[in-house]
Short mmCIF file of C-alpha atoms in Angstrom, two decimals:
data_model
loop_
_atom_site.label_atom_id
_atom_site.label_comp_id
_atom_site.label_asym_id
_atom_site.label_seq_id
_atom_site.Cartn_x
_atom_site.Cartn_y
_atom_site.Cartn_z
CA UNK A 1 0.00 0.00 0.00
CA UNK A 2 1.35 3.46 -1.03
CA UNK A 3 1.71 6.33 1.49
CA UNK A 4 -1.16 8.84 1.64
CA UNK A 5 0.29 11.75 0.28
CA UNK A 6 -2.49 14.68 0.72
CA UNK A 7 -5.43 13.56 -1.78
CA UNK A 8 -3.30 11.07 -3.31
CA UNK A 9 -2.99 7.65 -2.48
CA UNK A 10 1.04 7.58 -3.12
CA UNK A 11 3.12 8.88 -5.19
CA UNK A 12 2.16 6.62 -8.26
CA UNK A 13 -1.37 7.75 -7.97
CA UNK A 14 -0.11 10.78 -8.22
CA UNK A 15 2.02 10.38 -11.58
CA UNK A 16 -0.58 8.36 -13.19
CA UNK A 17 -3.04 11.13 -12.86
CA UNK A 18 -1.30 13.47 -14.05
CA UNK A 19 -0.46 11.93 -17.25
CA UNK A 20 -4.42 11.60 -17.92
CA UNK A 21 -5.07 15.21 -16.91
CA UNK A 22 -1.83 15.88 -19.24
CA UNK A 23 -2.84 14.06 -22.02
CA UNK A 24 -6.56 15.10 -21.84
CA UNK A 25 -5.80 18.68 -21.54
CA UNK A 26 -3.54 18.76 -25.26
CA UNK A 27 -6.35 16.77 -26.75
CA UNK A 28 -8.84 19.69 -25.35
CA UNK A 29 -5.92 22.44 -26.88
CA UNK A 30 -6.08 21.06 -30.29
CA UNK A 31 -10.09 20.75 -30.02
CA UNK A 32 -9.75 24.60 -29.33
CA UNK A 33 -7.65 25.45 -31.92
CA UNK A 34 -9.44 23.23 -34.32
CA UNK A 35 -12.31 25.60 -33.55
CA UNK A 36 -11.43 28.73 -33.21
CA UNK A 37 -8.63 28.82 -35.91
CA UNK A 38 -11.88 29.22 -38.40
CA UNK A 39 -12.49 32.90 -37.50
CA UNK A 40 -9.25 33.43 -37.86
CA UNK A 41 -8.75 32.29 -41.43
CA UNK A 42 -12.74 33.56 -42.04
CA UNK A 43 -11.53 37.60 -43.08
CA UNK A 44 -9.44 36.11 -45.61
CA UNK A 45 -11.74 33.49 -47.23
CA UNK A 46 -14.20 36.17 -47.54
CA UNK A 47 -12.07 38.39 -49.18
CA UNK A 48 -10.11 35.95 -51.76
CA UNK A 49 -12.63 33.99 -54.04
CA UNK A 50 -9.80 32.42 -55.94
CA UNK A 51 -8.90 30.73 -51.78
CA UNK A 52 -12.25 28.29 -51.93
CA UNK A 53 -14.88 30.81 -54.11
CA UNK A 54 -17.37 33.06 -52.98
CA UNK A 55 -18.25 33.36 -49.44
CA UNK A 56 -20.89 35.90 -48.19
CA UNK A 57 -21.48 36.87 -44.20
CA UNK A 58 -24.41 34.08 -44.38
CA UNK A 59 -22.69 31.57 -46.08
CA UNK A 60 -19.53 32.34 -43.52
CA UNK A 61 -22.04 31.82 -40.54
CA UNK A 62 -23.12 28.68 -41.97
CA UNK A 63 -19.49 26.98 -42.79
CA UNK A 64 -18.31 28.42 -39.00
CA UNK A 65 -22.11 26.03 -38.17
CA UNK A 66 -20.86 23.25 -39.79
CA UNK A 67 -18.39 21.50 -37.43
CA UNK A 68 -20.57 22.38 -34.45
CA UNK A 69 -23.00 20.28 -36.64
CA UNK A 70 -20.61 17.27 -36.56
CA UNK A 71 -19.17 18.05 -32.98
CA UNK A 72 -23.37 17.36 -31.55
CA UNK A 73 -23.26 14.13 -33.52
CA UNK A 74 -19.79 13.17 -32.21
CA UNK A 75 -20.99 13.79 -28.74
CA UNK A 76 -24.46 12.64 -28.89
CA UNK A 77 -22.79 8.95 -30.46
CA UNK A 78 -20.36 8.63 -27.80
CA UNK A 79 -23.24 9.21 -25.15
CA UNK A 80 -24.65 6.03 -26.81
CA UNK A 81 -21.47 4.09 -27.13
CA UNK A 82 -18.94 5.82 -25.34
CA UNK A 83 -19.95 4.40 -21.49
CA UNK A 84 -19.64 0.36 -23.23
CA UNK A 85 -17.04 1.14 -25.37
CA UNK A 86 -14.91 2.88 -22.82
CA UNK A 87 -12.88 6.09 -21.34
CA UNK A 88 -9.73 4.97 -23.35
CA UNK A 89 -11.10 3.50 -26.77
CA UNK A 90 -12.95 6.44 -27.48
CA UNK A 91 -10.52 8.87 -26.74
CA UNK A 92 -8.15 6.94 -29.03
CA UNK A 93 -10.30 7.28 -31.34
CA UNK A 94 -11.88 10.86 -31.24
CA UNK A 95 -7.90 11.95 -31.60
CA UNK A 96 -7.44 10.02 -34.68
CA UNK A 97 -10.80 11.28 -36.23
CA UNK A 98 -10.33 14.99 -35.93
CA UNK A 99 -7.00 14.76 -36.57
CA UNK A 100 -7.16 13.16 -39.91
CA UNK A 101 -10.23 15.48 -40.53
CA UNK A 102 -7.81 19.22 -40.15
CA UNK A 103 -5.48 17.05 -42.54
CA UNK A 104 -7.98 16.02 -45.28
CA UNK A 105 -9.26 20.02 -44.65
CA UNK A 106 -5.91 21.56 -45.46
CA UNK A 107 -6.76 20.00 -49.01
CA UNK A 108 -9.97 21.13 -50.57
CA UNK A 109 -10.53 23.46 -52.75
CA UNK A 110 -14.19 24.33 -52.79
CA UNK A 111 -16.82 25.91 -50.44
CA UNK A 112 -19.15 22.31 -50.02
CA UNK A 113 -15.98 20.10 -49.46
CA UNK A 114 -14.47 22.41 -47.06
CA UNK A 115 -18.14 22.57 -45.33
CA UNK A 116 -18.52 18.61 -45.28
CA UNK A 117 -14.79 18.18 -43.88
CA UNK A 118 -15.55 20.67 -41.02
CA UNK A 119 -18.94 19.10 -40.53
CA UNK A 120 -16.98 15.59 -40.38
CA UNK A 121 -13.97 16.39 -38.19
CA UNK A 122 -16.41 17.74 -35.22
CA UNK A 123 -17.60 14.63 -34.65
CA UNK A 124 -14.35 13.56 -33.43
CA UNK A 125 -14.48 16.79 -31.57
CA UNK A 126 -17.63 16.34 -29.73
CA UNK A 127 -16.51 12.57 -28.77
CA UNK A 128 -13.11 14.10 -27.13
CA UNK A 129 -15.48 16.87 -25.68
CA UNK A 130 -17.56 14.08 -23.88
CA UNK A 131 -14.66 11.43 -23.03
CA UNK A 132 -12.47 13.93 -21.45
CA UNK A 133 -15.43 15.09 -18.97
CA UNK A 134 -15.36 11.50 -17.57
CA UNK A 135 -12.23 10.84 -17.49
CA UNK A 136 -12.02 13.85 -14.89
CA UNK A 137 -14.62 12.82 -12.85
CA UNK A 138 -13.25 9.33 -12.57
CA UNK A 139 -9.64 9.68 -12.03
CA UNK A 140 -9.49 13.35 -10.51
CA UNK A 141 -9.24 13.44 -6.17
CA UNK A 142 -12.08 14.75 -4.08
CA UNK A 143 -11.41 18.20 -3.62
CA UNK A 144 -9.55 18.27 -7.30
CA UNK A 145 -12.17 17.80 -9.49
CA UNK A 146 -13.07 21.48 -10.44
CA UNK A 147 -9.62 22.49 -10.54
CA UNK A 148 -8.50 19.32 -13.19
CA UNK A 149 -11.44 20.21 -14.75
CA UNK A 150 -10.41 23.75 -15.00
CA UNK A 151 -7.39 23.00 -16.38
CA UNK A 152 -7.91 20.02 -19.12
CA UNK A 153 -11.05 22.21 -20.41
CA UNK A 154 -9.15 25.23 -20.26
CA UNK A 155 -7.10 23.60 -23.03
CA UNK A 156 -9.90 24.25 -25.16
CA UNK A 157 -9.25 28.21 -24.40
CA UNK A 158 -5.42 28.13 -24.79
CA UNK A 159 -6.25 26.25 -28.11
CA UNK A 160 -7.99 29.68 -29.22
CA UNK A 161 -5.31 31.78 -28.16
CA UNK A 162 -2.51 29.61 -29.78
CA UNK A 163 -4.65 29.56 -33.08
CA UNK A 164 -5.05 33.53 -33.04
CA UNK A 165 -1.47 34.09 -32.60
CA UNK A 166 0.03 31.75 -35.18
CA UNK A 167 -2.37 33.57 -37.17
CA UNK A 168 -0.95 36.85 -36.35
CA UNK A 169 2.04 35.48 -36.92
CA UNK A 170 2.24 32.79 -39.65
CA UNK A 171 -0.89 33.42 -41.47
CA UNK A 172 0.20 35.45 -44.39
CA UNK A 173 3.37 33.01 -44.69
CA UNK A 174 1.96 29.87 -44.45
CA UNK A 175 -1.82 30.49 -45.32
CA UNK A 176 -4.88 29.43 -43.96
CA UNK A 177 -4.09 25.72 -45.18
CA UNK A 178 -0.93 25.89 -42.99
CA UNK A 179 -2.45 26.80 -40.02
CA UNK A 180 -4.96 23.62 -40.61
CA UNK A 181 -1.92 21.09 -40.94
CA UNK A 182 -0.83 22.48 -37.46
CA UNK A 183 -4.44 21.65 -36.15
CA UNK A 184 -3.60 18.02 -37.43
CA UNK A 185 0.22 17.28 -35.63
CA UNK A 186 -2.09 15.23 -32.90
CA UNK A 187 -1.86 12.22 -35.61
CA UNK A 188 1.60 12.40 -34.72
CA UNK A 189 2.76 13.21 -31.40
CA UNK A 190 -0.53 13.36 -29.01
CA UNK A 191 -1.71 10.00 -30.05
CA UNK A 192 1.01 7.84 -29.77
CA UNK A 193 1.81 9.38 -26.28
CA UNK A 194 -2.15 8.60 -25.42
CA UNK A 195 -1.91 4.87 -26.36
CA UNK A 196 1.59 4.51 -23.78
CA UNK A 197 0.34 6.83 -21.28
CA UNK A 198 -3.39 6.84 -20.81
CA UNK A 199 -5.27 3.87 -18.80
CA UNK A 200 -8.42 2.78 -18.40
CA UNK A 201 -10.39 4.10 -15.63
CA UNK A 202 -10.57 1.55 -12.90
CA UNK A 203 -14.17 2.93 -11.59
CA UNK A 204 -15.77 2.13 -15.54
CA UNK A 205 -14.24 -1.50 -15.53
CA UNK A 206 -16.00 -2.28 -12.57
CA UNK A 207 -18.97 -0.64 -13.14
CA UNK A 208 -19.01 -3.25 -16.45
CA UNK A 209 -18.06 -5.76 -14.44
CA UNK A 210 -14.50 -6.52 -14.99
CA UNK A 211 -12.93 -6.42 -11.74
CA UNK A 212 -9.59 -7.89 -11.89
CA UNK A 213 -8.58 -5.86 -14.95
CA UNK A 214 -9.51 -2.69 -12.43
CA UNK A 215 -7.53 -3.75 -9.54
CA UNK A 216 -4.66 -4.86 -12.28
CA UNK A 217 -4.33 -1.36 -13.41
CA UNK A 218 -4.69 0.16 -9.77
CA UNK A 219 -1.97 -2.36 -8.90
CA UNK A 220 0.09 -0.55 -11.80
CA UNK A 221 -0.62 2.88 -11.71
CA UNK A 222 -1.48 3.10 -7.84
CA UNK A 223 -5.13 4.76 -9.00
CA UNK A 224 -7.50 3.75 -6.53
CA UNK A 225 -10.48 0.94 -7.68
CA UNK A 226 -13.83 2.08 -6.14
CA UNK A 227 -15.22 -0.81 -4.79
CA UNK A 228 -18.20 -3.28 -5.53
CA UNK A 229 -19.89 -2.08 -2.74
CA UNK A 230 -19.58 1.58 -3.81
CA UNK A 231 -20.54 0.88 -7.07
CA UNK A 232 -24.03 -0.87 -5.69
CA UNK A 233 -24.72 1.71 -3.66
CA UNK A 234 -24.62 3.85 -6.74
CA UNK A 235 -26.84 1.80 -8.95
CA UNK A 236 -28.86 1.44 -5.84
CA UNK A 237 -29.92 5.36 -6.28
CA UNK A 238 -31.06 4.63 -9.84
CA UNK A 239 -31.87 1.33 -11.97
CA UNK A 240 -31.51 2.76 -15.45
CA UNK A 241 -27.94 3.29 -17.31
CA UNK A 242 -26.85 5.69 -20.25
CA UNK A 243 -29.63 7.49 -21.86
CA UNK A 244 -32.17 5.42 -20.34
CA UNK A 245 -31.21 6.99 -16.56
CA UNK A 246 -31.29 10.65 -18.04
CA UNK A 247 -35.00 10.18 -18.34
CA UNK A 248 -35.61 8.90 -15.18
CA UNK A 249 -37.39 11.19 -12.06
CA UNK A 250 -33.89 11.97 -10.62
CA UNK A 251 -32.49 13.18 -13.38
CA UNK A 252 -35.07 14.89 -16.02
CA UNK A 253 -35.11 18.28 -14.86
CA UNK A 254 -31.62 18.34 -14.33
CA UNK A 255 -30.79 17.00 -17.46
CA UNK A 256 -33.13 19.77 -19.15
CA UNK A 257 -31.81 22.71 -17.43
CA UNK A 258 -28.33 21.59 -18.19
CA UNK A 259 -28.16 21.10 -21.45
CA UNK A 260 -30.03 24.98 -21.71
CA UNK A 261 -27.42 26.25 -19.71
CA UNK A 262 -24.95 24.67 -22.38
CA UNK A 263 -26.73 25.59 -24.93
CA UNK A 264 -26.38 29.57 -24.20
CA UNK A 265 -23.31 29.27 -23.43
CA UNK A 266 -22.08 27.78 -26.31
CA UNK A 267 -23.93 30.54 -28.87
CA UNK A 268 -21.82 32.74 -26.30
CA UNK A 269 -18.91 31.20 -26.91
CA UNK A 270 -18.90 30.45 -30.55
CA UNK A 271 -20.80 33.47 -31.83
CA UNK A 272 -18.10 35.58 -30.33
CA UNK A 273 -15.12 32.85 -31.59
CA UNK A 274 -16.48 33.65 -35.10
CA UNK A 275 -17.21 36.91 -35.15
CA UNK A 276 -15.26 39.05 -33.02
CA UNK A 277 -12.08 39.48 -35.03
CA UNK A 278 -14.64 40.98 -38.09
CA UNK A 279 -16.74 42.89 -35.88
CA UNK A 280 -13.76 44.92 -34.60
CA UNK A 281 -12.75 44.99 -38.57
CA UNK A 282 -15.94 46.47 -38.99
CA UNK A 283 -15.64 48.86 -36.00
CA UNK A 284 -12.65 50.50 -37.04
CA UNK A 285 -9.36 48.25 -36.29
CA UNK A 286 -6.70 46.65 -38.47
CA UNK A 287 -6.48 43.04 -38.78
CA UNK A 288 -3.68 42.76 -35.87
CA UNK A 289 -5.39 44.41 -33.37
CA UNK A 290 -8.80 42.75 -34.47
CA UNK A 291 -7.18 39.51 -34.08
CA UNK A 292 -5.83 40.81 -30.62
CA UNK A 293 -9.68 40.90 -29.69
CA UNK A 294 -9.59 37.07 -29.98
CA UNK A 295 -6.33 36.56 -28.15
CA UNK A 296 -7.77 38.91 -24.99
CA UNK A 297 -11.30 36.88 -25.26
CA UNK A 298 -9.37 33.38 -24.81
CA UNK A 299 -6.57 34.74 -22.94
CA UNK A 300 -9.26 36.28 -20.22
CA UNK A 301 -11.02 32.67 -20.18
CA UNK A 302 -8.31 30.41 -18.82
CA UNK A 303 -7.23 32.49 -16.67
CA UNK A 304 -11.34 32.75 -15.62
CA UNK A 305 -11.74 29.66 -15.72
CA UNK A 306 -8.95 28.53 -13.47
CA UNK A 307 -9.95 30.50 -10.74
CA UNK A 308 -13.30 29.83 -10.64
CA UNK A 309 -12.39 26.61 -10.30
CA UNK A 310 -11.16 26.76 -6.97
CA UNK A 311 -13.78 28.57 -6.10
CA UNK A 312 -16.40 26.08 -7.22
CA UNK A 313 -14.18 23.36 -5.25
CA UNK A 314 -14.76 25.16 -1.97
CA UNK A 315 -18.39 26.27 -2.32
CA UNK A 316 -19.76 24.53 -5.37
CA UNK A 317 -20.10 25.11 -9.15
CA UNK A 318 -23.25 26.50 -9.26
CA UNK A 319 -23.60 29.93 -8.30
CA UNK A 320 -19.66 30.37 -9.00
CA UNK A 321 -21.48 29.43 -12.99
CA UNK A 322 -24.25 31.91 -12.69
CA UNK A 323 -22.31 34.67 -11.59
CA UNK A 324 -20.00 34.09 -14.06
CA UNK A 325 -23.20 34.22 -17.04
CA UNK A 326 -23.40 37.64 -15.19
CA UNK A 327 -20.38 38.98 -15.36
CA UNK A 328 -20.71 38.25 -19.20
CA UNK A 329 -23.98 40.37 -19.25
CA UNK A 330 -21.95 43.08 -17.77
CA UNK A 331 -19.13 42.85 -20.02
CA UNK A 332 -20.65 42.49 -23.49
CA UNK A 333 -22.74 45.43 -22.18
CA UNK A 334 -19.67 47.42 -21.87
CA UNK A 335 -18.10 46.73 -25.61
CA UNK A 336 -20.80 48.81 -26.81
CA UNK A 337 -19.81 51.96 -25.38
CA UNK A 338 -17.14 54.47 -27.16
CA UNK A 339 -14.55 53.71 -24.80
CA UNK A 340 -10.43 53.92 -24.49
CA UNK A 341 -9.28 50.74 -26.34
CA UNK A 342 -7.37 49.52 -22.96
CA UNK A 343 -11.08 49.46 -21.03
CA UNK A 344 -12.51 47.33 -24.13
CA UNK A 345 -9.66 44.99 -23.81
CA UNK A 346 -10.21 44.19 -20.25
CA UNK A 347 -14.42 44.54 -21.40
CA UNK A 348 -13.42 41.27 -23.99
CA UNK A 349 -11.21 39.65 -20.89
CA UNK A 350 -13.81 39.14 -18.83
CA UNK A 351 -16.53 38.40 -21.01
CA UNK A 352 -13.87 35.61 -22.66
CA UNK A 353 -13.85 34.46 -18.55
CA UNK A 354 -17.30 34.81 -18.42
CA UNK A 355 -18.10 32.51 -21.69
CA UNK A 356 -15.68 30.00 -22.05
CA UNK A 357 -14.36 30.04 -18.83
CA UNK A 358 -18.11 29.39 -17.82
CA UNK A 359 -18.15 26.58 -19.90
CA UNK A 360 -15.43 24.66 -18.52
CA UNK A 361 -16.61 25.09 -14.96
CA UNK A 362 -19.99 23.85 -16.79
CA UNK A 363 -18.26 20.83 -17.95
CA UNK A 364 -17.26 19.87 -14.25
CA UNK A 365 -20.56 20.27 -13.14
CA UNK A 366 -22.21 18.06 -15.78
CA UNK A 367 -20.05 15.27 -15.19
CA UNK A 368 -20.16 15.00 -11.39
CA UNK A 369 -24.15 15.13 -11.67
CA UNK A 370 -24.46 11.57 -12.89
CA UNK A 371 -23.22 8.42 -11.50
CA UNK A 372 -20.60 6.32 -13.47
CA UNK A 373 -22.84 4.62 -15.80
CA UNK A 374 -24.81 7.44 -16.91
CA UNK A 375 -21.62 10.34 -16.90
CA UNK A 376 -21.12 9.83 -20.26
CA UNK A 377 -24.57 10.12 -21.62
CA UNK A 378 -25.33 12.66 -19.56
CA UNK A 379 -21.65 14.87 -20.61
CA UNK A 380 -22.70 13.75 -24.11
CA UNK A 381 -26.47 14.92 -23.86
CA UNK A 382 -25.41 18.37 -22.78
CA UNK A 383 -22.70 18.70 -25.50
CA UNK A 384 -25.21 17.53 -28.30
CA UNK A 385 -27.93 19.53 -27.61
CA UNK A 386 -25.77 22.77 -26.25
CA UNK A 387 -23.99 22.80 -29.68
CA UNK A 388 -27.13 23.58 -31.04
CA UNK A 389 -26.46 26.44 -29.15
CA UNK A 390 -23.31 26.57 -31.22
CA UNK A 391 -24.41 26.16 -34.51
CA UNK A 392 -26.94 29.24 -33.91
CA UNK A 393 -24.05 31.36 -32.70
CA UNK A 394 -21.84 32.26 -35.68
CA UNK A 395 -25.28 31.46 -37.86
CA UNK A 396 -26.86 35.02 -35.81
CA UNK A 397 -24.03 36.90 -36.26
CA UNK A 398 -24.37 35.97 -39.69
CA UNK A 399 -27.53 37.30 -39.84
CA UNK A 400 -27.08 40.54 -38.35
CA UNK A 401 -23.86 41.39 -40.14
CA UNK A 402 -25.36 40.60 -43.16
CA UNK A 403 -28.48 42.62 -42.54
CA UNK A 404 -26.54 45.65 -42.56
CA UNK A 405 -27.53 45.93 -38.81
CA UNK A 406 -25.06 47.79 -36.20
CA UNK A 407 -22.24 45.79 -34.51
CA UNK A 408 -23.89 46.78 -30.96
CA UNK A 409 -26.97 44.52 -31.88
CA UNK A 410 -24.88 41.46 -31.45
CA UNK A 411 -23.59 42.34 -28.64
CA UNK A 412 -26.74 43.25 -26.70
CA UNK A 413 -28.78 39.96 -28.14
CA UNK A 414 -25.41 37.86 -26.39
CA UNK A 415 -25.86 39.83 -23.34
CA UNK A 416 -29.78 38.83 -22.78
CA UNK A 417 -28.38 34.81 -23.71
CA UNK A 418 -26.23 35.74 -20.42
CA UNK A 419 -28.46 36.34 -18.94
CA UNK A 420 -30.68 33.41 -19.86
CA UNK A 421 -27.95 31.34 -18.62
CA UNK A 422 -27.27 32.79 -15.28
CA UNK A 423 -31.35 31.82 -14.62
CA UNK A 424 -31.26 28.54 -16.47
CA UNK A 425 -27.77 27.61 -13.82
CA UNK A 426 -29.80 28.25 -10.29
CA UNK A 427 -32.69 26.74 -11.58
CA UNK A 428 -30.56 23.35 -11.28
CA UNK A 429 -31.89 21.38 -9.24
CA UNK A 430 -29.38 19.16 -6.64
CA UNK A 431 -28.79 15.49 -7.00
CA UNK A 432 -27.07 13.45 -4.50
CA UNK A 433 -24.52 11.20 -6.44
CA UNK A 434 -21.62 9.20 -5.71
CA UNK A 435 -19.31 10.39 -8.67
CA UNK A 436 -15.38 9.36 -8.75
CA UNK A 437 -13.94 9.19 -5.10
CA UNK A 438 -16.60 11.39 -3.32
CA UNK A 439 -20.43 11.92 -3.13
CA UNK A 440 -21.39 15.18 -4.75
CA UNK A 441 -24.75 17.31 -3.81
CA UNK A 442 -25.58 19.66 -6.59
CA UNK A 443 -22.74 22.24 -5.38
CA UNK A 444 -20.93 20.49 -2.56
CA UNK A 445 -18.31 17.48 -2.62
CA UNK A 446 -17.62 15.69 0.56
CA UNK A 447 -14.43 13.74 0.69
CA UNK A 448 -14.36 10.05 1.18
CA UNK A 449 -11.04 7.86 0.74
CA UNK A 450 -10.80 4.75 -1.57
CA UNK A 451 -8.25 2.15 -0.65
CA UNK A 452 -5.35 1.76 -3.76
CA UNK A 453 -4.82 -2.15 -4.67
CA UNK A 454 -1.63 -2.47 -4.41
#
């Protein structure tokens, strides 16, 4: 038996989870910059026909749609397969599908193939999105969760800031194709790291009912197997699994309120991805300091989301999520006033901490609301409907930038969606769950230590 060492149970507990929360957190960074890396390239793709052909502002919302399309299937499939198939398989897999998809992207030449390739590599974008939620709440310590949490979907932010500054940087040299192949170097040095370093999580294998291949890899790895008796008392709370349990009288109104609360923040999150670096083209400012928007907006959200993490570890996710939505409200608020450009850049800041650094405390939340055998339908429910949220982000700000219609209007529509998510959050209602190492209550985690097998 390892020596306790704080929340760890030794030293190799310790290692082991790291490497996941490692590992997960560059798969979440190249999600990001898959993403976000579109609004970058989108300013010149509308101006250079002879890049892909002609692209209006509607047809721009549409193609910036298109892999939010794919990343709902992705997660909404791996909610259905993704708690039989496994934590490991299917991020294995989701790596080697969007991968190959930035690749295969880099390569077209026309408007509908570059829309069916974006379309095609977000489905291995929402099944990362998904896996990498459980694999948090079933290898991360009590007391850790929010903060690993924080930090492996934070990835997803510094994703967006390394995308808009190779842009600033590289994108005249190397083009927008260039910048794709970069989204694609996971095929090469994430994935063969991932299929060393990554096990499977001991709590799944004996939630499916193989036992000694759990207490094999605690033996290993020194990560703690939950035990049968846990496990029981778990299913005790609820006899459905997967999508079945979401359905159920426990979880129904949770489940609906959550995947709202997803949903506006993703419009938040992607409508302003998209669109920001043209707005601010549109307001006045050159393509660097346009693109500097973007870098603030992503920059603001990790470092948001990080410490709202600890926060939500010490008094709960919940109303550390709603004020966030508010702060938003506030911020986008403030972009529309004829202020000193310093003020608007600390205006983008927060609302980048108060969007996607929402989201990843969101993320946290979700997965810690359902037990083992319904996390990843419940992560994948709330990622496949919220990208609906998504898809209708850069689609409005097609819409109103194509109408002719002042920059301000966007800005005050994503201020009321805030808004709408601030409400949707407290509406939540609590669930007592057992979920990784410690029994969570809507917005409180008390500790309880696993024995290692080893």
């Amino acid at each position: 038996m390892s020596t306790p060492i704080g929340p760890w149970a030794g030293t190799r507990h310790r290692n082991s989870v790291l490497w996941v929360i490692a590992l997960a957190t560059l798969a979440l960074l190249f999600d990001g910059y898959d993403l976000v890396v579109y609004g970058t390239i989108l300013p010149i793709l509308m101006a250079d026909p002879t890049q892909l052909g002609h692209i209006t502002a509607q047809d721009a919302g549409a193609l910036g749609s298109y892999a939010l399309i794919g990343v709902g299937i992705g997660a909404l499939a791996t909610g259905a397969i993704g708690d039989y198939l496994g934590r490991r398989k299917m991020m294995l897999i989701s790596i080697t599908w969007f991968s190959t998809g930035m690749a295969t992207t880099a390569l077209v030449n026309s408007v509908g193939a570059f829309g069916a390739l974006r379309l095609i590599t977000g489905i291995g974008m929402g099944g990362l999105i998904v896996t990498v939620g459980a694999l948090v709440a079933e290898f991360a310590p009590p007391g850790r969760k929010n903060l690993f949490n924080a930090i492996v979907y934070g990835g997803f932010a510094v994703g967006g800031v390394i995308a808009s500054v190779l842009a600033l940087i590289l994108r005249d040299t190397i083009g927008w194709r260039g910048l794709f192949w970069i989204g694609a170097l996971p095929l090469v040095v994430l994935l063969p790291l991932a299929i060393v370093k990554l096990p499977e999580s001991p709590r799944w294998l004996i939630a499916h009912g193989n036992t000694e291949r759990a207490h094999r890899i605690s033996r290993s790895t020194g990560i703690p197997s939950p035990t049968v008796d846990e496990l029981a008392a778990e299913r005790d709370t609820i006899e459905k699994n997967g999508y079945a349990a979401l359905l159920t009288r426990k979880y129904i109104g949770g489940t609906a309120l959550l995947g709202l609360t997803v949903f506006a923040c993703l419009l938040l999150i992607f409508g302003l991805n998209t669109w920001l670096p043209k707005i601010m083209e549109n307001a006045g400012y050159n393509a660097s300091k346009s693109l500097s928007f973007l870098i603030v907006l992503n920059g603001g959200a990790v470092v948001g989301a990080l410490l709202a993490s600890r926060f939500a570890d010490r008094h709960g996710p919940q109303r550390i999520i709603a004020g966030m939505f508010g702060m938003a409200a506030i911020s986008l608020v403030v972009l529309t006033l004829p202020l000193p450009l310093p003020v608007l850049l600390v205006a983008v800041a927060l609302a980048g901490a108060g969007t996607t650094g929402t989201q990843v405390v969101i993320w946290g939340f979700v997965a810690n609301y359902y037990m083992t055998t319904a996390r990843a339908a419940g992560v994948a429910w709330c990622a496949g409907f919220g990208r609906l949220g998504g898809i209708f982000g850069p689609f409005i700000g097609g819409l109103i930038l194509g109408a002719g219609l002042s920059n301000n209007v966007a800005f005050y529509i994503f201020s009321a969606v805030a808004l709408a998510g601030m409400a949707l959050t407290l509406l939540v209602p609590r669930t007592r769950n057992i979920a990784g190492h410690g029994i969570t209550t809507g917005t409180k985690t008390a500790r309880s230590r696993v024995p290692a097998h080893d």
